Each structure stands twice: as structure tokens, then as C-alpha cells.
Tab-separated table of C-alpha atoms in Angstrom:
chain	number	residue	atom	x	y	z
A	1	MET	CA	-28.583	-99.906	-167.134
A	2	LYS	CA	-28.810	-103.168	-165.215
A	3	ILE	CA	-28.653	-106.538	-166.936
A	4	LYS	CA	-30.783	-109.329	-165.496
A	5	THR	CA	-30.891	-112.916	-166.684
A	6	TYR	CA	-33.788	-115.314	-166.011
A	7	VAL	CA	-34.071	-119.048	-166.608
A	8	PHE	CA	-37.312	-120.561	-167.935
A	9	GLU	CA	-38.367	-123.945	-169.229
A	10	ASP	CA	-39.848	-122.464	-172.395
A	11	ILE	CA	-38.790	-119.401	-174.421
A	12	LYS	CA	-42.334	-118.303	-175.288
A	13	GLU	CA	-43.504	-118.663	-171.689
A	14	GLY	CA	-40.422	-116.796	-170.440
A	15	ILE	CA	-40.978	-113.819	-172.752
A	16	GLU	CA	-44.653	-113.601	-171.761
A	17	ARG	CA	-43.785	-113.608	-168.036
A	18	ILE	CA	-41.096	-110.930	-168.497
A	19	LYS	CA	-43.515	-108.705	-170.439
A	20	GLU	CA	-46.132	-109.127	-167.705
A	21	GLU	CA	-43.682	-108.120	-164.959
A	22	TYR	CA	-41.681	-105.383	-166.683
A	23	GLY	CA	-43.953	-104.159	-169.462
A	24	SER	CA	-44.307	-104.741	-173.191
A	25	ASP	CA	-41.442	-102.373	-174.083
A	26	THR	CA	-38.831	-104.308	-172.067
A	27	ILE	CA	-35.549	-104.623	-173.975
A	28	ILE	CA	-34.546	-108.269	-174.481
A	29	LEU	CA	-30.787	-108.411	-174.971
A	30	ASP	CA	-30.166	-112.111	-175.413
A	31	ILE	CA	-31.917	-115.472	-175.560
A	32	LYS	CA	-29.880	-118.638	-175.045
A	33	ASN	CA	-31.336	-122.124	-175.482
A	34	ASN	CA	-29.774	-124.516	-172.957
A	35	SER	CA	-32.026	-127.500	-173.692
A	36	THR	CA	-30.581	-131.003	-173.582
A	37	ASN	CA	-32.100	-134.393	-174.356
A	38	SER	CA	-33.256	-134.756	-170.758
A	39	ARG	CA	-34.082	-131.188	-169.777
A	40	LYS	CA	-35.558	-128.084	-171.382
A	41	SER	CA	-34.354	-124.628	-170.344
A	42	CYS	CA	-33.483	-121.220	-171.723
A	43	GLU	CA	-31.819	-118.036	-170.480
A	44	ILE	CA	-33.346	-114.638	-171.263
A	45	SER	CA	-31.326	-111.474	-170.539
A	46	ILE	CA	-33.070	-108.108	-170.298
A	47	GLY	CA	-31.940	-104.492	-169.827
A	48	LEU	CA	-33.468	-102.505	-166.974
A	49	GLU	CA	-33.166	-98.865	-166.024
A	50	ASP	CA	-30.914	-98.232	-163.006
A	51	ASP	CA	-33.715	-96.302	-161.294
A	52	PRO	CA	-37.178	-97.358	-162.521
A	53	GLY	CA	-38.838	-94.677	-160.423
A	54	PHE	CA	-37.023	-91.801	-162.107
A	55	GLU	CA	-39.123	-90.771	-165.117
A	56	GLU	CA	-37.733	-87.437	-166.261
A	57	ASP	CA	-34.272	-88.177	-167.634
A	58	THR	CA	-32.350	-85.458	-169.408
A	59	THR	CA	-31.531	-85.900	-173.095
A	60	GLU	CA	-27.904	-86.599	-172.214
A	61	VAL	CA	-28.844	-89.319	-169.702
A	62	VAL	CA	-31.179	-90.944	-172.236
A	63	ARG	CA	-28.439	-90.843	-174.862
A	64	LYS	CA	-25.921	-92.477	-172.526
A	65	LYS	CA	-28.362	-95.195	-171.521
A	66	THR	CA	-29.233	-95.866	-175.161
A	67	GLU	CA	-25.529	-96.149	-176.027
A	68	GLU	CA	-25.007	-98.590	-173.160
A	69	ILE	CA	-27.859	-100.753	-174.399
A	70	TRP	CA	-26.615	-100.751	-177.997
A	71	SER	CA	-23.040	-101.428	-176.917
A	72	HIS	CA	-24.084	-104.385	-174.801
A	73	THR	CA	-26.435	-105.689	-177.487
A	74	THR	CA	-23.744	-105.409	-180.172
A	75	LYS	CA	-21.281	-107.328	-177.983
A	76	LEU	CA	-23.814	-110.105	-177.341
A	77	LEU	CA	-24.713	-110.351	-181.026
A	78	SER	CA	-21.045	-110.487	-182.006
A	79	GLU	CA	-20.404	-113.287	-179.506
A	80	LYS	CA	-23.434	-115.215	-180.757
A	81	ILE	CA	-22.377	-114.838	-184.409
A	82	ILE	CA	-18.848	-116.041	-183.622
A	83	GLY	CA	-20.235	-118.965	-181.624
A	84	LEU	CA	-22.686	-119.868	-184.391
A	85	GLU	CA	-19.936	-119.653	-187.019
A	86	LEU	CA	-17.740	-122.004	-184.995
A	87	GLU	CA	-20.612	-124.479	-184.600
A	88	ILE	CA	-21.212	-124.462	-188.371
A	89	VAL	CA	-17.514	-124.999	-189.077
A	90	ARG	CA	-17.300	-127.825	-186.553
A	91	ASP	CA	-20.300	-129.538	-188.144
A	92	ARG	CA	-18.499	-129.346	-191.471
A	93	VAL	CA	-15.284	-130.738	-189.973
A	94	LYS	CA	-17.126	-133.780	-188.570
A	95	GLN	CA	-17.115	-135.378	-192.038
A	96	TYR	CA	-13.313	-135.653	-192.113
A	97	PRO	CA	-11.122	-138.481	-190.766
A	98	LEU	CA	-10.006	-138.248	-187.145
A	99	PRO	CA	-6.402	-137.033	-187.803
A	100	LEU	CA	-7.749	-134.089	-189.825
A	101	LYS	CA	-10.262	-133.221	-187.103
A	102	VAL	CA	-7.429	-133.243	-184.579
A	103	PHE	CA	-5.366	-130.967	-186.860
A	104	PHE	CA	-8.271	-128.521	-187.084
A	105	GLU	CA	-8.804	-128.327	-183.316
A	106	LYS	CA	-5.092	-127.831	-182.661
A	107	MET	CA	-4.816	-125.082	-185.268
A	108	ARG	CA	-7.850	-123.309	-183.822
A	109	LYS	CA	-6.481	-123.646	-180.276
A	110	ASN	CA	-3.161	-122.143	-181.395
A	111	GLY	CA	-4.759	-119.029	-182.905
A	112	PHE	CA	-4.882	-119.957	-186.602
A	113	ASP	CA	-7.738	-118.606	-188.742
A	114	ILE	CA	-10.551	-121.195	-188.694
A	115	HIS	CA	-11.465	-120.713	-192.359
A	116	LEU	CA	-7.880	-121.322	-193.451
A	117	ALA	CA	-7.752	-124.318	-191.123
A	118	VAL	CA	-10.836	-125.812	-192.790
A	119	SER	CA	-9.395	-125.027	-196.222
A	120	MET	CA	-6.190	-126.904	-195.385
A	121	ILE	CA	-7.825	-130.066	-194.081
A	122	SER	CA	-10.345	-129.969	-196.934
A	123	GLU	CA	-7.479	-129.800	-199.431
A	124	ILE	CA	-5.725	-132.733	-197.765
A	125	TYR	CA	-8.909	-134.803	-197.761
A	126	GLY	CA	-9.461	-133.962	-201.424
A	127	GLU	CA	-5.965	-135.208	-202.259
A	128	ILE	CA	-5.852	-138.467	-200.295
A	129	GLY	CA	-9.428	-139.201	-199.226
A	130	THR	CA	-9.756	-141.972	-196.627
A	131	LEU	CA	-5.959	-142.411	-196.589
A	132	ALA	CA	-6.091	-139.447	-194.207
A	133	ASN	CA	-7.063	-141.971	-191.523
A	134	ASP	CA	-3.369	-142.918	-191.580
A	135	ILE	CA	-1.726	-140.378	-189.263
A	136	ALA	CA	1.649	-140.615	-191.023
A	137	LYS	CA	0.110	-139.836	-194.428
A	138	ALA	CA	-2.034	-137.046	-192.936
A	139	ASN	CA	1.060	-135.486	-191.376
A	140	PHE	CA	2.987	-135.658	-194.655
A	141	PHE	CA	0.249	-133.896	-196.612
A	142	PHE	CA	-0.323	-131.393	-193.825
A	143	ARG	CA	3.308	-130.314	-194.167
A	144	ASN	CA	2.790	-130.036	-197.940
A	145	ALA	CA	-0.263	-127.823	-197.384
A	146	ILE	CA	1.842	-125.472	-195.239
A	147	ALA	CA	4.626	-125.375	-197.851
A	148	LYS	CA	2.113	-124.358	-200.533
A	149	ARG	CA	0.890	-121.413	-198.496
A	150	ILE	CA	3.880	-119.978	-196.610
A	151	LYS	CA	6.919	-118.567	-198.418
A	152	ILE	CA	10.380	-118.462	-196.858
A	153	CYS	CA	13.199	-116.039	-197.709
A	154	ASP	CA	16.705	-116.897	-196.502
A	155	ILE	CA	17.766	-113.324	-195.793
A	156	VAL	CA	20.975	-114.386	-194.034
A	157	ASN	CA	22.413	-116.109	-197.106
A	158	SER	CA	21.142	-113.547	-199.598
A	159	ASN	CA	23.453	-110.905	-201.067
A	160	GLY	CA	23.285	-107.183	-200.357
A	161	HIS	CA	22.548	-104.881	-197.462
A	162	ILE	CA	19.544	-105.408	-195.171
A	163	LEU	CA	17.317	-102.411	-194.382
A	164	MET	CA	15.224	-102.927	-191.263
A	165	LEU	CA	11.748	-101.369	-191.254
A	166	GLY	CA	9.051	-101.553	-188.630
A	167	PRO	CA	7.335	-99.578	-185.865
A	168	THR	CA	9.088	-98.317	-182.759
A	169	GLY	CA	9.401	-101.148	-180.249
A	170	ALA	CA	9.360	-103.909	-182.863
A	171	GLY	CA	12.863	-105.044	-181.865
A	172	LYS	CA	14.878	-103.656	-184.790
A	173	THR	CA	18.031	-102.848	-182.804
A	174	GLN	CA	18.134	-106.217	-181.054
A	175	THR	CA	17.414	-108.064	-184.298
A	176	ALA	CA	20.161	-106.110	-186.100
A	177	LYS	CA	22.638	-107.447	-183.558
A	178	LYS	CA	21.291	-110.988	-183.832
A	179	LEU	CA	21.444	-111.027	-187.640
A	180	SER	CA	24.910	-109.474	-187.766
A	181	LYS	CA	26.195	-112.058	-185.281
A	182	LEU	CA	24.613	-114.873	-187.285
A	183	ILE	CA	26.192	-113.606	-190.520
A	184	SER	CA	29.561	-113.052	-188.803
A	185	ASN	CA	29.519	-116.625	-187.478
A	186	MET	CA	29.310	-117.757	-191.116
A	187	GLU	CA	32.648	-115.974	-191.651
A	188	GLN	CA	31.108	-113.228	-193.784
A	189	ASP	CA	32.029	-109.559	-193.410
A	190	VAL	CA	29.162	-107.554	-191.918
A	191	SER	CA	28.653	-104.259	-190.098
A	192	ILE	CA	25.792	-102.351	-188.472
A	193	LEU	CA	24.808	-98.852	-189.596
A	194	ALA	CA	22.251	-96.998	-187.481
A	195	TYR	CA	20.298	-93.781	-187.892
A	196	ASP	CA	17.726	-92.219	-185.575
A	197	PRO	CA	17.526	-88.410	-185.420
A	198	ALA	CA	15.863	-88.544	-181.991
A	199	ARG	CA	18.785	-90.383	-180.365
A	200	LYS	CA	21.383	-87.770	-181.364
A	201	GLY	CA	24.260	-90.203	-181.758
A	202	CYS	CA	23.734	-92.019	-178.458
A	203	TRP	CA	24.266	-95.652	-179.450
A	204	ASP	CA	25.789	-97.215	-176.336
A	205	GLU	CA	23.958	-100.505	-176.898
A	206	HIS	CA	25.432	-100.977	-180.387
A	207	ILE	CA	28.892	-99.772	-179.323
A	208	ILE	CA	29.104	-102.298	-176.468
A	209	PHE	CA	27.926	-105.072	-178.778
A	210	SER	CA	30.448	-104.046	-181.441
A	211	LYS	CA	33.375	-104.166	-179.010
A	212	SER	CA	32.283	-107.493	-177.545
A	213	ASN	CA	31.752	-109.264	-180.865
A	214	GLY	CA	34.194	-107.560	-183.227
A	215	ILE	CA	31.428	-106.417	-185.569
A	216	PRO	CA	31.962	-102.855	-186.912
A	217	PHE	CA	29.331	-100.284	-185.998
A	218	SER	CA	28.720	-96.725	-187.199
A	219	PHE	CA	25.879	-94.246	-187.002
A	220	ALA	CA	24.720	-91.562	-189.421
A	221	SER	CA	24.317	-87.952	-188.325
A	222	ASN	CA	21.613	-87.169	-190.907
A	223	GLU	CA	19.866	-88.728	-193.904
A	224	GLU	CA	22.491	-87.687	-196.450
A	225	ASP	CA	25.199	-89.080	-194.180
A	226	LEU	CA	23.248	-92.342	-194.035
A	227	PHE	CA	23.259	-92.739	-197.834
A	228	LYS	CA	26.964	-91.836	-198.065
A	229	LYS	CA	27.920	-94.445	-195.487
A	230	ILE	CA	25.855	-97.113	-197.201
A	231	ALA	CA	27.751	-96.480	-200.433
A	232	LYS	CA	31.140	-96.029	-198.748
A	233	ASP	CA	32.380	-99.613	-199.097
A	234	ARG	CA	31.184	-103.052	-200.161
A	235	ILE	CA	30.919	-104.564	-196.684
A	236	ARG	CA	27.459	-105.939	-196.112
A	237	LYS	CA	25.474	-103.687	-193.762
A	238	ILE	CA	22.529	-104.213	-191.440
A	239	ILE	CA	20.802	-100.806	-191.555
A	240	ASP	CA	18.899	-100.013	-188.353
A	241	ILE	CA	16.804	-96.847	-188.753
A	242	SER	CA	14.221	-95.015	-186.657
A	243	GLY	CA	10.650	-96.283	-186.449
A	244	TYR	CA	9.197	-93.014	-187.821
A	245	ILE	CA	7.128	-94.058	-190.816
A	246	ASP	CA	7.816	-90.895	-192.873
A	247	LEU	CA	11.569	-91.336	-192.437
A	248	GLN	CA	11.348	-94.993	-193.406
A	249	LYS	CA	9.347	-94.145	-196.532
A	250	ARG	CA	11.947	-91.568	-197.627
A	251	VAL	CA	14.827	-93.987	-197.085
A	252	VAL	CA	13.031	-96.807	-198.903
A	253	THR	CA	12.361	-94.527	-201.893
A	254	ARG	CA	16.082	-93.812	-202.325
A	255	LEU	CA	17.454	-97.276	-201.523
A	256	LYS	CA	16.363	-99.418	-204.437
A	257	ASP	CA	18.995	-102.156	-204.318
A	258	VAL	CA	18.828	-103.339	-200.719
A	259	ASN	CA	16.911	-106.138	-199.035
A	260	LYS	CA	14.027	-104.452	-197.216
A	261	ILE	CA	12.507	-106.406	-194.352
A	262	ILE	CA	9.603	-105.450	-192.093
A	263	LEU	CA	9.931	-106.310	-188.408
A	264	LEU	CA	6.780	-106.759	-186.355
A	265	PRO	CA	6.367	-107.992	-182.782
A	266	ALA	CA	4.531	-111.293	-182.531
A	267	GLY	CA	2.053	-109.512	-180.247
A	268	ALA	CA	0.771	-107.365	-183.135
A	269	ARG	CA	-2.584	-108.618	-184.335
A	270	ASP	CA	-4.089	-109.012	-187.791
A	271	GLU	CA	-5.324	-105.501	-188.596
A	272	LYS	CA	-2.179	-103.764	-187.321
A	273	ILE	CA	0.096	-106.168	-189.215
A	274	ARG	CA	-1.769	-105.732	-192.481
A	275	ASN	CA	-2.093	-101.952	-192.155
A	276	TYR	CA	1.643	-101.566	-191.575
A	277	CYS	CA	2.599	-103.839	-194.464
A	278	ASP	CA	0.168	-102.009	-196.758
A	279	ARG	CA	2.214	-98.830	-196.270
A	280	PHE	CA	5.132	-100.524	-198.036
A	281	SER	CA	3.126	-102.447	-200.617
A	282	ASP	CA	4.939	-100.649	-203.457
A	283	SER	CA	8.434	-100.997	-201.955
A	284	ASN	CA	9.510	-104.480	-203.096
A	285	ILE	CA	9.748	-105.909	-199.587
A	286	ALA	CA	11.976	-109.006	-199.289
A	287	GLY	CA	9.989	-110.407	-196.385
A	288	ILE	CA	8.798	-110.162	-192.797
A	289	VAL	CA	10.481	-110.852	-189.465
A	290	PHE	CA	8.353	-111.628	-186.426
A	291	THR	CA	10.071	-110.790	-183.143
A	292	LYS	CA	9.485	-111.556	-179.449
A	293	LEU	CA	7.827	-114.922	-180.013
A	294	ASP	CA	8.527	-115.790	-176.384
A	295	GLU	CA	6.071	-113.121	-175.201
A	296	GLU	CA	2.958	-114.653	-176.796
A	297	GLU	CA	0.644	-117.471	-175.726
A	298	THR	CA	-0.136	-118.617	-179.277
A	299	LEU	CA	1.465	-117.963	-182.663
A	300	GLY	CA	-1.044	-119.255	-185.192
A	301	HIS	CA	-1.910	-115.685	-186.191
A	302	ILE	CA	1.583	-115.053	-187.570
A	303	CYS	CA	1.043	-118.031	-189.896
A	304	HIS	CA	-2.279	-116.873	-191.287
A	305	ASN	CA	-0.971	-113.316	-191.698
A	306	LEU	CA	1.954	-114.585	-193.782
A	307	ILE	CA	-0.582	-116.419	-195.951
A	308	PHE	CA	-3.002	-113.478	-196.289
A	309	LEU	CA	-0.182	-110.997	-196.992
A	310	GLU	CA	1.557	-113.347	-199.443
A	311	GLN	CA	4.864	-112.151	-198.008
A	312	PRO	CA	7.826	-114.448	-197.272
A	313	VAL	CA	9.101	-114.841	-193.732
A	314	CYS	CA	12.814	-114.066	-193.304
A	315	CYS	CA	13.458	-115.066	-189.721
A	316	LEU	CA	11.958	-115.236	-186.250
A	317	THR	CA	13.380	-114.015	-182.957
A	318	THR	CA	12.504	-116.044	-179.899
A	319	GLY	CA	14.001	-114.295	-176.869
A	320	MET	CA	16.442	-111.708	-175.540
A	321	ASP	CA	19.709	-113.640	-175.963
A	322	ILE	CA	21.863	-112.826	-178.978
A	323	GLY	CA	21.457	-116.394	-180.229
A	324	ASP	CA	17.661	-116.366	-180.039
A	325	VAL	CA	17.117	-116.006	-183.775
A	326	LEU	CA	15.727	-118.668	-186.061
A	327	THR	CA	15.775	-119.091	-189.819
A	328	PRO	CA	12.487	-120.992	-190.147
A	329	ASN	CA	11.592	-123.919	-192.337
A	330	TYR	CA	8.256	-125.629	-192.921
A	331	GLU	CA	8.749	-127.843	-189.891
A	332	THR	CA	8.810	-124.656	-187.801
A	333	PHE	CA	5.290	-123.717	-188.882
A	334	TYR	CA	4.065	-127.310	-188.595
A	335	LYS	CA	5.086	-127.214	-184.927
A	336	ILE	CA	3.719	-123.714	-184.316
A	337	LEU	CA	0.310	-124.792	-185.631
A	338	LEU	CA	0.103	-128.190	-183.951
A	339	GLU	CA	2.336	-127.966	-180.879
A	340	GLY	CA	1.917	-124.312	-179.918
A	341	ASN	CA	4.484	-121.795	-178.712
A	342	ILE	CA	7.413	-123.770	-177.262
A	343	TRP	CA	9.335	-120.551	-176.553
A	344	LYS	CA	6.644	-119.402	-174.142
A	345	THR	CA	7.550	-122.291	-171.841
A	346	GLY	CA	11.161	-121.159	-171.701
A	347	GLU	CA	12.507	-123.868	-173.972
A	348	LYS	CA	15.553	-122.718	-175.960
A	349	ARG	CA	15.846	-125.483	-178.490
A	350	LEU	CA	15.491	-124.427	-182.115
A	351	LEU	CA	12.883	-125.978	-184.383
A	352	GLN	CA	14.733	-127.886	-187.041
């Protein structure tokens, strides 16, 4: 199927001319009104057969062409609905003071859910009204709106072992080292315990880290060995296990009195994040860790996922270095929403 787009001064006239040239059964895929105050115009996109002279298509060819048309039409409709929704939201936002409009545009630019963004500025306007014209007051209440919606769990200063859950590639091993180093720097006893049946005891990365930083490391040979080593002594343990979901579910079922945290790469998007967390909805999760923040253009989506999931955030990892771990506060999320991803630019300063 070929897609052709024509420009006319009038929509009705354009449709009539297309029907005259291509026939009354021509498929119109999209109509876009480009009229301005000084000029009238519209774009009409139509779908044409690749070979108009070929009349006897097989059933399979017809099916494929029909699928192409529906696929293209669905994409265009989806884009138009999203565009229309944004226009409606922007019209609604126009009623608010300038600082709140600026907040909305920055949140949208940084990947935050537009409906939550409107909800936040609407709440602020409802609380302070025209005082929101004062940028200092608007900023103060914006921070309050974040604090009401995002929960924070200080996993580093909590008691008990930390069990790290999450898919393969989420950064569990690297984060285990970062957290253990952070806890060790606070002069608390900590060790790393790892288990992955696929690695067969090959833990060179942890062993090198252990020798370099003086943090004890051990690995379990099987699941029963894992539970025995957890109970062996009272030293706080960071438990780094395989990303296999069935294994994680079995371990979680038996380990009731540990802090369970889910690690997800910042690149994971809404549906994947929520689906993974849903698998542990009955497991008393302490919170979520987002890793690899430096690899993403925007980070607003991690904020709205924390709000939708109603899960606390434990920490964030921002790069490959052992010190690139951040215990967030509300200022962190204020800056993520309004200033964007500072780690993407290579900056190493922490948000405090």
C-alpha cells in the first residue's frame, strides 16, 4: 500500500476531488486541518494499492494489504488522540498562574504523566490560589505536593538483611556492592551473600571487590545452603540472587524477616515496571531501587510509577562507579521533574 497526502484549501472540496480521481471507495487515512487566521488549508492522506492495474489478488495478498491499512490507520488515530488529549490538557492549564504552567510544561518535557502533572498543579492552585503567581510560594507547595505522593524508605539505615530482587540485567550485583560499601562507610558490619545456580560459583567480580574493600563475601551452592548462610551469624547481609523469577519467589516465600527490595533499570517503562512489581504484590516489599539513571534521557516516568505503585523508593544508582548511589529525598524528585536528568550530562554531584 502506498500513502499519498494532498493539500487542499477546503476539506469538502478535497474529498470530492479525491473521490473523482481515485473512486468512491478510496480509503481516507487521515485529515489534518492546518488553517490559520490568514490562510485556509488541510491535508488529506489516502491509501492506494501498490499496483492499481493488478485486479486479481490472492486471499493472502488481500489480507496483508488490509492489515497494512488497519495498522497504519490505527497508528494515525492513536497519534491524533494523543495530540487531541494534549491540546485539551493544555487548554485546561491555561487558567493557572504562570509558575504553575511552567511547572506543567517542564514535568511533561521530563517524561512525567500529564494527568498527574495537571493534578499536582491543580492541587497547588486549590491551596494557595493567586499566591501561586509568587514563584517562591509555588515552589514551596510544589515540593509539598511531591512529598504527599512519593514515599521514601531509608534502606541503608534500616535494620536487617537486604534481599535484592529484580530481572536479569537490572544491576543487582553492582548495587549490592554499592550498598555494602555505603553501609561499611558508616562503620556498620556488612557482608555480601550471592546465589545464582547458573554461575556455578564463579563470582570473580564480588571476590575482587571484597578483597579491595574489606567487605566479606560468600556464595551459596544451592538454595538450602543459601538459607543456612543467612542464618549463620548476625552480620547484616546484602543478598544478591539470580534474576530467575521462580527462584526469587521461592526465596521470598521462605525469608519473611528480611528487607525485600525490587531493582529495576531506569530504562524499564510503565507496563514492565508494574507487571514485575505485581508479581511480588503479596511479598511485603520494602521498596524499589531504580538503577542506571545515567543511561536515560528523562526520568519523570520513575516518579509517576512510584506514585501509581504506592511503593517507597529506597535508593537510586546513577553510574558505574562504586560511589554512584544516592539515598533520595524530596529535593531529588523536585529536580528530576523540573531540571531533568543531570546524570545524563555526566555530572557527578549528588542531589541534596
